[in-house]
Amino acid sequence: MLTPPRTVVRREAGLYALERALQRRGFRHVAGADEAGRGACAGPLVAAAAVLPEGRRGEIDGLADSKLLTPASRERIYEQVVTRALAYAVVVIPADEVDTRGLHVCNLAAMRRALASLDTRPDYVLTDGFGVDGLDVPGLAVWKGDRVAACVAAASVLAKVTRDRIMVELDGTFPDYGFAEHKGYITAEHTAALREHGPCREHRFSYVNVAAVSGLDGRPPRSRRPMGARPDEPMERFGASGGTVGVALGEQPRPPAPVGEDVVMEGGVR
């Protein structure tokens, strides 16, 4: 029995090469999934999935990893993805659910839900960085997938723009923190605001820097989030201490970011 020839996809072949290779092998509808907000210590985690059309209709001018795009370019490409995609879906996981279930569990669940919500059933799934189990179709985890596969890049733009819009809205409710500027990531200004005002309900209390300024860092992770405060007010502080690293407890901490975008927290450039 003859085996099919091995398919080699070279990075220099462009953003659409991987999808085109899969489509030539019979996987007509290739879905990409990605998330935004993993490194933030405030606001929701947002995951998205997208299936782009085959051929020229699926080629979007300027499409790239959302972290490499300017805000204006992201908005423009977002509208193109929404208009052209055969199917897309966005899932928002609030901060309290991240605290309750854990970041990685929520990340996988959000991408799984986004993929399951697609109107067009994918024949193959590409994800950014790590695989998503529980799917009934074959898939591949692609390192830096949002820079390698167009459908993953499209999903990254959907997730990033959606989350940025949410953070701008939250800035109107919680004006003391500067959410519209840093989008919930750790900056010097965000750290100073946390120390002055304490965390609000949109902060993630399972993150070491938020737990530190809340005075709840001695409690188990699932009991750190206080109850009973009004949703539009900061939480009552039970004490204050230092702490500037905005990562979930149990994960490897990253150094504080000098600017407030996930381009820094997730390895890109602003």
PDB file of C-alpha atoms in Angstrom:
ATOM      1  CA  MET A   1       0.000   0.000   0.000  1.00  0.00           C
ATOM      2  CA  LEU A   2       1.444   3.324  -1.064  1.00  0.00           C
ATOM      3  CA  THR A   3       1.448   6.197   1.411  1.00  0.00           C
ATOM      4  CA  PRO A   4       0.707   9.715   0.186  1.00  0.00           C
ATOM      5  CA  PRO A   5       3.704  11.954  -0.321  1.00  0.00           C
ATOM      6  CA  ARG A   6       4.755  14.078   2.626  1.00  0.00           C
ATOM      7  CA  THR A   7       3.536  17.665   2.480  1.00  0.00           C
ATOM      8  CA  VAL A   8       6.160  20.290   3.257  1.00  0.00           C
ATOM      9  CA  VAL A   9       4.917  23.790   4.074  1.00  0.00           C
ATOM     10  CA  ARG A  10       7.657  26.380   4.223  1.00  0.00           C
ATOM     11  CA  ARG A  11       7.257  29.476   6.406  1.00  0.00           C
ATOM     12  CA  GLU A  12       8.430  31.735   3.579  1.00  0.00           C
ATOM     13  CA  ALA A  13       5.548  30.465   1.414  1.00  0.00           C
ATOM     14  CA  GLY A  14       3.231  32.938   3.105  1.00  0.00           C
ATOM     15  CA  LEU A  15       0.346  33.161   5.532  1.00  0.00           C
ATOM     16  CA  TYR A  16      -2.045  31.099   3.374  1.00  0.00           C
ATOM     17  CA  ALA A  17       0.308  28.247   2.487  1.00  0.00           C
ATOM     18  CA  LEU A  18      -0.656  25.918   5.350  1.00  0.00           C
ATOM     19  CA  GLU A  19      -4.383  26.216   4.704  1.00  0.00           C
ATOM     20  CA  ARG A  20      -3.911  25.744   0.969  1.00  0.00           C
ATOM     21  CA  ALA A  21      -1.843  22.607   1.580  1.00  0.00           C
ATOM     22  CA  LEU A  22      -4.569  21.184   3.849  1.00  0.00           C
ATOM     23  CA  GLN A  23      -7.241  22.037   1.301  1.00  0.00           C
ATOM     24  CA  ARG A  24      -5.290  20.218  -1.405  1.00  0.00           C
ATOM     25  CA  ARG A  25      -5.403  17.161   0.861  1.00  0.00           C
ATOM     26  CA  GLY A  26      -9.194  17.335   1.060  1.00  0.00           C
ATOM     27  CA  PHE A  27      -9.675  19.426   4.221  1.00  0.00           C
ATOM     28  CA  ARG A  28     -11.811  22.057   2.583  1.00  0.00           C
ATOM     29  CA  HIS A  29     -12.855  24.074   5.636  1.00  0.00           C
ATOM     30  CA  VAL A  30      -9.884  24.884   7.852  1.00  0.00           C
ATOM     31  CA  ALA A  31     -10.684  26.688  11.105  1.00  0.00           C
ATOM     32  CA  GLY A  32      -8.243  28.714  13.159  1.00  0.00           C
ATOM     33  CA  ALA A  33      -8.595  29.508  16.864  1.00  0.00           C
ATOM     34  CA  ASP A  34      -6.773  31.957  19.102  1.00  0.00           C
ATOM     35  CA  GLU A  35      -7.279  33.983  22.278  1.00  0.00           C
ATOM     36  CA  ALA A  36      -6.578  37.435  23.695  1.00  0.00           C
ATOM     37  CA  GLY A  37      -6.111  38.484  27.296  1.00  0.00           C
ATOM     38  CA  ARG A  38      -4.202  35.539  28.708  1.00  0.00           C
ATOM     39  CA  GLY A  39      -1.500  37.770  30.155  1.00  0.00           C
ATOM     40  CA  ALA A  40      -3.821  40.475  31.494  1.00  0.00           C
ATOM     41  CA  CYS A  41      -4.674  40.707  35.181  1.00  0.00           C
ATOM     42  CA  ALA A  42      -8.001  42.465  34.554  1.00  0.00           C
ATOM     43  CA  GLY A  43     -10.878  41.993  32.168  1.00  0.00           C
ATOM     44  CA  PRO A  44     -12.140  38.921  30.338  1.00  0.00           C
ATOM     45  CA  LEU A  45     -10.364  36.215  28.406  1.00  0.00           C
ATOM     46  CA  VAL A  46     -11.626  36.226  24.812  1.00  0.00           C
ATOM     47  CA  ALA A  47     -11.292  33.392  22.308  1.00  0.00           C
ATOM     48  CA  ALA A  48     -12.297  33.350  18.672  1.00  0.00           C
ATOM     49  CA  ALA A  49     -12.477  30.920  15.772  1.00  0.00           C
ATOM     50  CA  ALA A  50     -12.739  31.607  12.046  1.00  0.00           C
ATOM     51  CA  VAL A  51     -13.050  29.749   8.756  1.00  0.00           C
ATOM     52  CA  LEU A  52     -11.920  31.723   5.723  1.00  0.00           C
ATOM     53  CA  PRO A  53     -13.134  30.942   2.187  1.00  0.00           C
ATOM     54  CA  GLU A  54     -10.923  29.111  -0.264  1.00  0.00           C
ATOM     55  CA  GLY A  55      -9.133  31.044  -2.970  1.00  0.00           C
ATOM     56  CA  ARG A  56      -8.779  34.765  -3.435  1.00  0.00           C
ATOM     57  CA  ARG A  57     -11.937  35.645  -1.491  1.00  0.00           C
ATOM     58  CA  GLY A  58     -10.276  34.360   1.657  1.00  0.00           C
ATOM     59  CA  GLU A  59      -7.197  36.538   1.208  1.00  0.00           C
ATOM     60  CA  ILE A  60      -7.430  39.689   3.320  1.00  0.00           C
ATOM     61  CA  ASP A  61      -4.998  42.484   2.573  1.00  0.00           C
ATOM     62  CA  GLY A  62      -2.755  43.198   5.540  1.00  0.00           C
ATOM     63  CA  LEU A  63      -3.905  40.218   7.614  1.00  0.00           C
ATOM     64  CA  ALA A  64      -1.306  39.337  10.236  1.00  0.00           C
ATOM     65  CA  ASP A  65      -0.881  38.439  13.883  1.00  0.00           C
ATOM     66  CA  SER A  66      -3.043  40.966  15.747  1.00  0.00           C
ATOM     67  CA  LYS A  67      -0.122  41.878  18.027  1.00  0.00           C
ATOM     68  CA  LEU A  68       1.825  43.151  15.015  1.00  0.00           C
ATOM     69  CA  LEU A  69      -0.963  45.438  13.779  1.00  0.00           C
ATOM     70  CA  THR A  70      -1.839  48.976  14.746  1.00  0.00           C
ATOM     71  CA  PRO A  71      -5.252  49.511  16.382  1.00  0.00           C
ATOM     72  CA  ALA A  72      -6.561  51.107  13.177  1.00  0.00           C
ATOM     73  CA  SER A  73      -5.345  48.184  11.059  1.00  0.00           C
ATOM     74  CA  ARG A  74      -6.905  45.691  13.469  1.00  0.00           C
ATOM     75  CA  GLU A  75     -10.277  47.434  13.213  1.00  0.00           C
ATOM     76  CA  ARG A  76     -10.105  47.458   9.406  1.00  0.00           C
ATOM     77  CA  ILE A  77      -9.116  43.804   9.200  1.00  0.00           C
ATOM     78  CA  TYR A  78     -11.725  42.863  11.811  1.00  0.00           C
ATOM     79  CA  GLU A  79     -14.451  44.225   9.520  1.00  0.00           C
ATOM     80  CA  GLN A  80     -12.974  42.325   6.575  1.00  0.00           C
ATOM     81  CA  VAL A  81     -12.874  39.053   8.517  1.00  0.00           C
ATOM     82  CA  VAL A  82     -16.471  39.471   9.682  1.00  0.00           C
ATOM     83  CA  THR A  83     -17.563  40.230   6.113  1.00  0.00           C
ATOM     84  CA  ARG A  84     -15.603  37.523   4.312  1.00  0.00           C
ATOM     85  CA  ALA A  85     -15.443  34.591   6.721  1.00  0.00           C
ATOM     86  CA  LEU A  86     -17.545  31.535   5.973  1.00  0.00           C
ATOM     87  CA  ALA A  87     -18.052  31.313   9.722  1.00  0.00           C
ATOM     88  CA  TYR A  88     -16.686  32.943  12.866  1.00  0.00           C
ATOM     89  CA  ALA A  89     -17.439  32.855  16.574  1.00  0.00           C
ATOM     90  CA  VAL A  90     -16.241  34.749  19.641  1.00  0.00           C
ATOM     91  CA  VAL A  91     -16.443  33.554  23.261  1.00  0.00           C
ATOM     92  CA  VAL A  92     -15.945  35.847  26.276  1.00  0.00           C
ATOM     93  CA  ILE A  93     -14.876  34.377  29.629  1.00  0.00           C
ATOM     94  CA  PRO A  94     -15.324  36.887  32.501  1.00  0.00           C
ATOM     95  CA  ALA A  95     -12.642  37.521  35.102  1.00  0.00           C
ATOM     96  CA  ASP A  96     -14.508  35.747  37.894  1.00  0.00           C
ATOM     97  CA  GLU A  97     -14.711  32.555  35.832  1.00  0.00           C
ATOM     98  CA  VAL A  98     -10.959  32.731  35.173  1.00  0.00           C
ATOM     99  CA  ASP A  99     -10.479  32.942  38.955  1.00  0.00           C
ATOM    100  CA  THR A 100     -12.855  30.056  39.646  1.00  0.00           C
ATOM    101  CA  ARG A 101     -11.779  27.577  36.965  1.00  0.00           C
ATOM    102  CA  GLY A 102      -8.182  28.609  36.280  1.00  0.00           C
ATOM    103  CA  LEU A 103      -6.611  30.352  33.312  1.00  0.00           C
ATOM    104  CA  HIS A 104      -5.524  27.355  31.250  1.00  0.00           C
ATOM    105  CA  VAL A 105      -8.804  25.482  31.745  1.00  0.00           C
ATOM    106  CA  CYS A 106     -10.739  28.584  30.658  1.00  0.00           C
ATOM    107  CA  ASN A 107      -8.436  29.123  27.698  1.00  0.00           C
ATOM    108  CA  LEU A 108      -9.010  25.619  26.336  1.00  0.00           C
ATOM    109  CA  ALA A 109     -12.732  25.724  27.085  1.00  0.00           C
ATOM    110  CA  ALA A 110     -13.157  29.081  25.351  1.00  0.00           C
ATOM    111  CA  MET A 111     -11.424  27.946  22.165  1.00  0.00           C
ATOM    112  CA  ARG A 112     -13.370  24.677  22.228  1.00  0.00           C
ATOM    113  CA  ARG A 113     -16.657  26.594  22.570  1.00  0.00           C
ATOM    114  CA  ALA A 114     -15.707  29.024  19.796  1.00  0.00           C
ATOM    115  CA  LEU A 115     -14.913  26.168  17.422  1.00  0.00           C
ATOM    116  CA  ALA A 116     -18.113  24.344  18.347  1.00  0.00           C
ATOM    117  CA  SER A 117     -20.140  27.518  17.679  1.00  0.00           C
ATOM    118  CA  LEU A 118     -19.032  27.854  14.051  1.00  0.00           C
ATOM    119  CA  ASP A 119     -21.927  27.671  11.575  1.00  0.00           C
ATOM    120  CA  THR A 120     -19.650  25.890   9.093  1.00  0.00           C
ATOM    121  CA  ARG A 121     -18.288  22.657  10.517  1.00  0.00           C
ATOM    122  CA  PRO A 122     -14.500  22.618  10.071  1.00  0.00           C
ATOM    123  CA  ASP A 123     -12.726  19.670   8.485  1.00  0.00           C
ATOM    124  CA  TYR A 124      -9.465  20.579  10.195  1.00  0.00           C
ATOM    125  CA  VAL A 125      -8.502  22.881  13.076  1.00  0.00           C
ATOM    126  CA  LEU A 126      -5.353  24.947  13.575  1.00  0.00           C
ATOM    127  CA  THR A 127      -4.669  26.436  16.995  1.00  0.00           C
ATOM    128  CA  ASP A 128      -2.029  28.835  18.221  1.00  0.00           C
ATOM    129  CA  GLY A 129       0.629  27.307  20.441  1.00  0.00           C
ATOM    130  CA  PHE A 130      -1.097  24.329  22.029  1.00  0.00           C
ATOM    131  CA  GLY A 131      -3.671  21.764  21.055  1.00  0.00           C
ATOM    132  CA  VAL A 132      -7.326  21.732  22.051  1.00  0.00           C
ATOM    133  CA  ASP A 133      -8.712  18.341  22.987  1.00  0.00           C
ATOM    134  CA  GLY A 134     -12.329  17.265  22.788  1.00  0.00           C
ATOM    135  CA  LEU A 135     -12.768  18.116  19.105  1.00  0.00           C
ATOM    136  CA  ASP A 136     -14.283  15.622  16.689  1.00  0.00           C
ATOM    137  CA  VAL A 137     -12.061  16.711  13.783  1.00  0.00           C
ATOM    138  CA  PRO A 138      -8.313  16.470  13.275  1.00  0.00           C
ATOM    139  CA  GLY A 139      -6.197  19.415  14.324  1.00  0.00           C
ATOM    140  CA  LEU A 140      -2.708  20.762  14.715  1.00  0.00           C
ATOM    141  CA  ALA A 141      -1.160  23.098  17.285  1.00  0.00           C
ATOM    142  CA  VAL A 142       1.081  25.528  15.437  1.00  0.00           C
ATOM    143  CA  TRP A 143       3.862  27.457  17.164  1.00  0.00           C
ATOM    144  CA  LYS A 144       3.272  31.172  16.498  1.00  0.00           C
ATOM    145  CA  GLY A 145       0.210  30.074  14.582  1.00  0.00           C
ATOM    146  CA  ASP A 146      -1.101  33.615  14.234  1.00  0.00           C
ATOM    147  CA  ARG A 147       2.001  34.389  12.163  1.00  0.00           C
ATOM    148  CA  VAL A 148       1.866  31.184  10.108  1.00  0.00           C
ATOM    149  CA  ALA A 149      -1.793  30.457   9.281  1.00  0.00           C
ATOM    150  CA  ALA A 150      -4.293  32.998   7.947  1.00  0.00           C
ATOM    151  CA  CYS A 151      -7.292  31.494   9.767  1.00  0.00           C
ATOM    152  CA  VAL A 152      -5.447  31.688  13.110  1.00  0.00           C
ATOM    153  CA  ALA A 153      -4.414  35.284  12.378  1.00  0.00           C
ATOM    154  CA  ALA A 154      -8.056  36.084  11.578  1.00  0.00           C
ATOM    155  CA  ALA A 155      -9.148  34.550  14.887  1.00  0.00           C
ATOM    156  CA  SER A 156      -6.484  36.539  16.742  1.00  0.00           C
ATOM    157  CA  VAL A 157      -7.821  39.791  15.257  1.00  0.00           C
ATOM    158  CA  LEU A 158     -11.400  38.900  16.187  1.00  0.00           C
ATOM    159  CA  ALA A 159     -10.384  38.100  19.765  1.00  0.00           C
ATOM    160  CA  LYS A 160      -8.125  41.115  20.205  1.00  0.00           C
ATOM    161  CA  VAL A 161     -10.534  43.708  18.796  1.00  0.00           C
ATOM    162  CA  THR A 162     -13.448  42.279  20.790  1.00  0.00           C
ATOM    163  CA  ARG A 163     -11.460  42.361  24.009  1.00  0.00           C
ATOM    164  CA  ASP A 164     -10.088  45.861  23.398  1.00  0.00           C
ATOM    165  CA  ARG A 165     -13.617  47.165  22.867  1.00  0.00           C
ATOM    166  CA  ILE A 166     -14.745  45.548  26.125  1.00  0.00           C
ATOM    167  CA  MET A 167     -11.840  47.125  28.020  1.00  0.00           C
ATOM    168  CA  VAL A 168     -12.654  50.566  26.615  1.00  0.00           C
ATOM    169  CA  GLU A 169     -16.235  50.145  27.859  1.00  0.00           C
ATOM    170  CA  LEU A 170     -14.991  49.015  31.269  1.00  0.00           C
ATOM    171  CA  ASP A 171     -12.869  52.145  31.466  1.00  0.00           C
ATOM    172  CA  GLY A 172     -16.097  54.148  31.620  1.00  0.00           C
ATOM    173  CA  THR A 173     -17.299  52.087  34.588  1.00  0.00           C
ATOM    174  CA  PHE A 174     -13.934  51.919  36.373  1.00  0.00           C
ATOM    175  CA  PRO A 175     -12.152  55.149  35.371  1.00  0.00           C
ATOM    176  CA  ASP A 176      -9.462  54.924  38.073  1.00  0.00           C
ATOM    177  CA  TYR A 177      -7.428  52.185  36.360  1.00  0.00           C
ATOM    178  CA  GLY A 178      -6.811  53.317  32.776  1.00  0.00           C
ATOM    179  CA  PHE A 179      -8.273  50.194  31.171  1.00  0.00           C
ATOM    180  CA  ALA A 180      -8.757  51.995  27.838  1.00  0.00           C
ATOM    181  CA  GLU A 181      -5.007  52.537  27.591  1.00  0.00           C
ATOM    182  CA  HIS A 182      -3.389  49.332  28.892  1.00  0.00           C
ATOM    183  CA  LYS A 183      -6.342  46.961  28.354  1.00  0.00           C
ATOM    184  CA  GLY A 184      -5.837  45.298  31.747  1.00  0.00           C
ATOM    185  CA  TYR A 185      -2.159  44.429  31.332  1.00  0.00           C
ATOM    186  CA  ILE A 186       0.421  45.433  33.899  1.00  0.00           C
ATOM    187  CA  THR A 187       2.046  48.804  33.414  1.00  0.00           C
ATOM    188  CA  ALA A 188       3.566  51.193  35.914  1.00  0.00           C
ATOM    189  CA  GLU A 189       0.365  53.248  35.811  1.00  0.00           C
ATOM    190  CA  HIS A 190      -1.860  50.212  36.324  1.00  0.00           C
ATOM    191  CA  THR A 191       0.284  49.031  39.222  1.00  0.00           C
ATOM    192  CA  ALA A 192       0.104  52.461  40.854  1.00  0.00           C
ATOM    193  CA  ALA A 193      -3.684  52.542  40.431  1.00  0.00           C
ATOM    194  CA  LEU A 194      -4.027  49.090  41.985  1.00  0.00           C
ATOM    195  CA  ARG A 195      -1.999  50.166  44.994  1.00  0.00           C
ATOM    196  CA  GLU A 196      -3.982  53.388  45.403  1.00  0.00           C
ATOM    197  CA  HIS A 197      -7.516  52.145  44.787  1.00  0.00           C
ATOM    198  CA  GLY A 198      -7.310  48.397  45.298  1.00  0.00           C
ATOM    199  CA  PRO A 199      -8.726  45.981  42.719  1.00  0.00           C
ATOM    200  CA  CYS A 200     -12.193  46.239  41.210  1.00  0.00           C
ATOM    201  CA  ARG A 201     -14.485  43.381  40.319  1.00  0.00           C
ATOM    202  CA  GLU A 202     -12.981  43.133  36.828  1.00  0.00           C
ATOM    203  CA  HIS A 203      -9.539  42.244  38.193  1.00  0.00           C
ATOM    204  CA  ARG A 204      -8.398  38.628  38.411  1.00  0.00           C
ATOM    205  CA  PHE A 205      -7.822  37.824  42.069  1.00  0.00           C
ATOM    206  CA  SER A 206      -6.015  34.589  41.217  1.00  0.00           C
ATOM    207  CA  TYR A 207      -3.150  36.678  39.789  1.00  0.00           C
ATOM    208  CA  VAL A 208      -0.311  37.370  42.186  1.00  0.00           C
ATOM    209  CA  ASN A 209      -0.192  41.145  41.764  1.00  0.00           C
ATOM    210  CA  VAL A 210      -3.948  41.545  42.327  1.00  0.00           C
ATOM    211  CA  ALA A 211      -3.960  39.168  45.295  1.00  0.00           C
ATOM    212  CA  ALA A 212      -1.058  41.083  46.814  1.00  0.00           C
ATOM    213  CA  VAL A 213      -2.734  44.503  46.775  1.00  0.00           C
ATOM    214  CA  SER A 214      -6.080  43.050  47.876  1.00  0.00           C
ATOM    215  CA  GLY A 215      -4.554  41.549  51.002  1.00  0.00           C
ATOM    216  CA  LEU A 216      -6.040  38.176  50.064  1.00  0.00           C
ATOM    217  CA  ASP A 217      -2.833  36.550  48.835  1.00  0.00           C
ATOM    218  CA  GLY A 218      -2.806  34.137  51.788  1.00  0.00           C
ATOM    219  CA  ARG A 219      -6.088  32.531  50.776  1.00  0.00           C
ATOM    220  CA  PRO A 220      -6.458  29.530  48.455  1.00  0.00           C
ATOM    221  CA  PRO A 221      -6.856  30.572  44.783  1.00  0.00           C
ATOM    222  CA  ARG A 222     -10.560  29.764  44.507  1.00  0.00           C
ATOM    223  CA  SER A 223     -11.500  31.853  47.562  1.00  0.00           C
ATOM    224  CA  ARG A 224      -9.574  35.016  46.787  1.00  0.00           C
ATOM    225  CA  ARG A 225     -12.368  36.897  45.083  1.00  0.00           C
ATOM    226  CA  PRO A 226     -14.375  38.843  47.696  1.00  0.00           C
ATOM    227  CA  MET A 227     -18.155  38.783  47.493  1.00  0.00           C
ATOM    228  CA  GLY A 228     -20.746  41.434  48.167  1.00  0.00           C
ATOM    229  CA  ALA A 229     -19.167  44.541  46.670  1.00  0.00           C
ATOM    230  CA  ARG A 230     -21.112  46.583  44.142  1.00  0.00           C
ATOM    231  CA  PRO A 231     -19.974  45.731  40.607  1.00  0.00           C
ATOM    232  CA  ASP A 232     -19.089  49.360  39.826  1.00  0.00           C
ATOM    233  CA  GLU A 233     -16.897  49.885  42.908  1.00  0.00           C
ATOM    234  CA  PRO A 234     -13.373  48.749  43.802  1.00  0.00           C
ATOM    235  CA  MET A 235     -13.206  45.874  46.231  1.00  0.00           C
ATOM    236  CA  GLU A 236     -12.627  46.703  49.891  1.00  0.00           C
ATOM    237  CA  ARG A 237      -8.965  46.245  50.646  1.00  0.00           C
ATOM    238  CA  PHE A 238      -7.922  44.144  53.596  1.00  0.00           C
ATOM    239  CA  GLY A 239      -4.307  45.267  53.420  1.00  0.00           C
ATOM    240  CA  ALA A 240      -1.690  46.238  50.866  1.00  0.00           C
ATOM    241  CA  SER A 241       1.699  45.051  49.780  1.00  0.00           C
ATOM    242  CA  GLY A 242       3.928  45.094  46.727  1.00  0.00           C
ATOM    243  CA  GLY A 243       3.726  42.861  43.695  1.00  0.00           C
ATOM    244  CA  THR A 244       3.980  43.779  40.059  1.00  0.00           C
ATOM    245  CA  VAL A 245       3.848  40.532  38.094  1.00  0.00           C
ATOM    246  CA  GLY A 246       0.426  39.946  36.547  1.00  0.00           C
ATOM    247  CA  VAL A 247       0.320  36.183  36.070  1.00  0.00           C
ATOM    248  CA  ALA A 248      -1.801  33.430  37.527  1.00  0.00           C
ATOM    249  CA  LEU A 249      -0.376  31.709  40.556  1.00  0.00           C
ATOM    250  CA  GLY A 250       1.255  28.438  39.612  1.00  0.00           C
ATOM    251  CA  GLU A 251       2.448  29.725  36.229  1.00  0.00           C
ATOM    252  CA  GLN A 252       5.887  31.068  35.453  1.00  0.00           C
ATOM    253  CA  PRO A 253       5.936  34.825  36.157  1.00  0.00           C
ATOM    254  CA  ARG A 254       6.908  37.254  33.440  1.00  0.00           C
ATOM    255  CA  PRO A 255       8.743  40.544  34.033  1.00  0.00           C
ATOM    256  CA  PRO A 256       6.597  43.669  34.280  1.00  0.00           C
ATOM    257  CA  ALA A 257       5.723  45.102  30.883  1.00  0.00           C
ATOM    258  CA  PRO A 258       6.831  48.677  30.118  1.00  0.00           C
ATOM    259  CA  VAL A 259       3.772  49.275  27.926  1.00  0.00           C
ATOM    260  CA  GLY A 260       0.216  48.123  28.318  1.00  0.00           C
ATOM    261  CA  GLU A 261      -0.465  45.863  25.365  1.00  0.00           C
ATOM    262  CA  ASP A 262      -0.466  42.117  24.998  1.00  0.00           C
ATOM    263  CA  VAL A 263       2.138  42.638  22.296  1.00  0.00           C
ATOM    264  CA  VAL A 264       4.620  42.874  25.143  1.00  0.00           C
ATOM    265  CA  MET A 265       3.025  40.295  27.418  1.00  0.00           C
ATOM    266  CA  GLU A 266       2.733  37.822  24.521  1.00  0.00           C
ATOM    267  CA  GLY A 267       5.981  38.448  22.703  1.00  0.00           C
ATOM    268  CA  GLY A 268       5.238  40.992  20.005  1.00  0.00           C
ATOM    269  CA  VAL A 269       6.142  44.612  19.418  1.00  0.00           C
ATOM    270  CA  ARG A 270       3.861  47.580  19.839  1.00  0.00           C
TER     271      ARG A 270
END
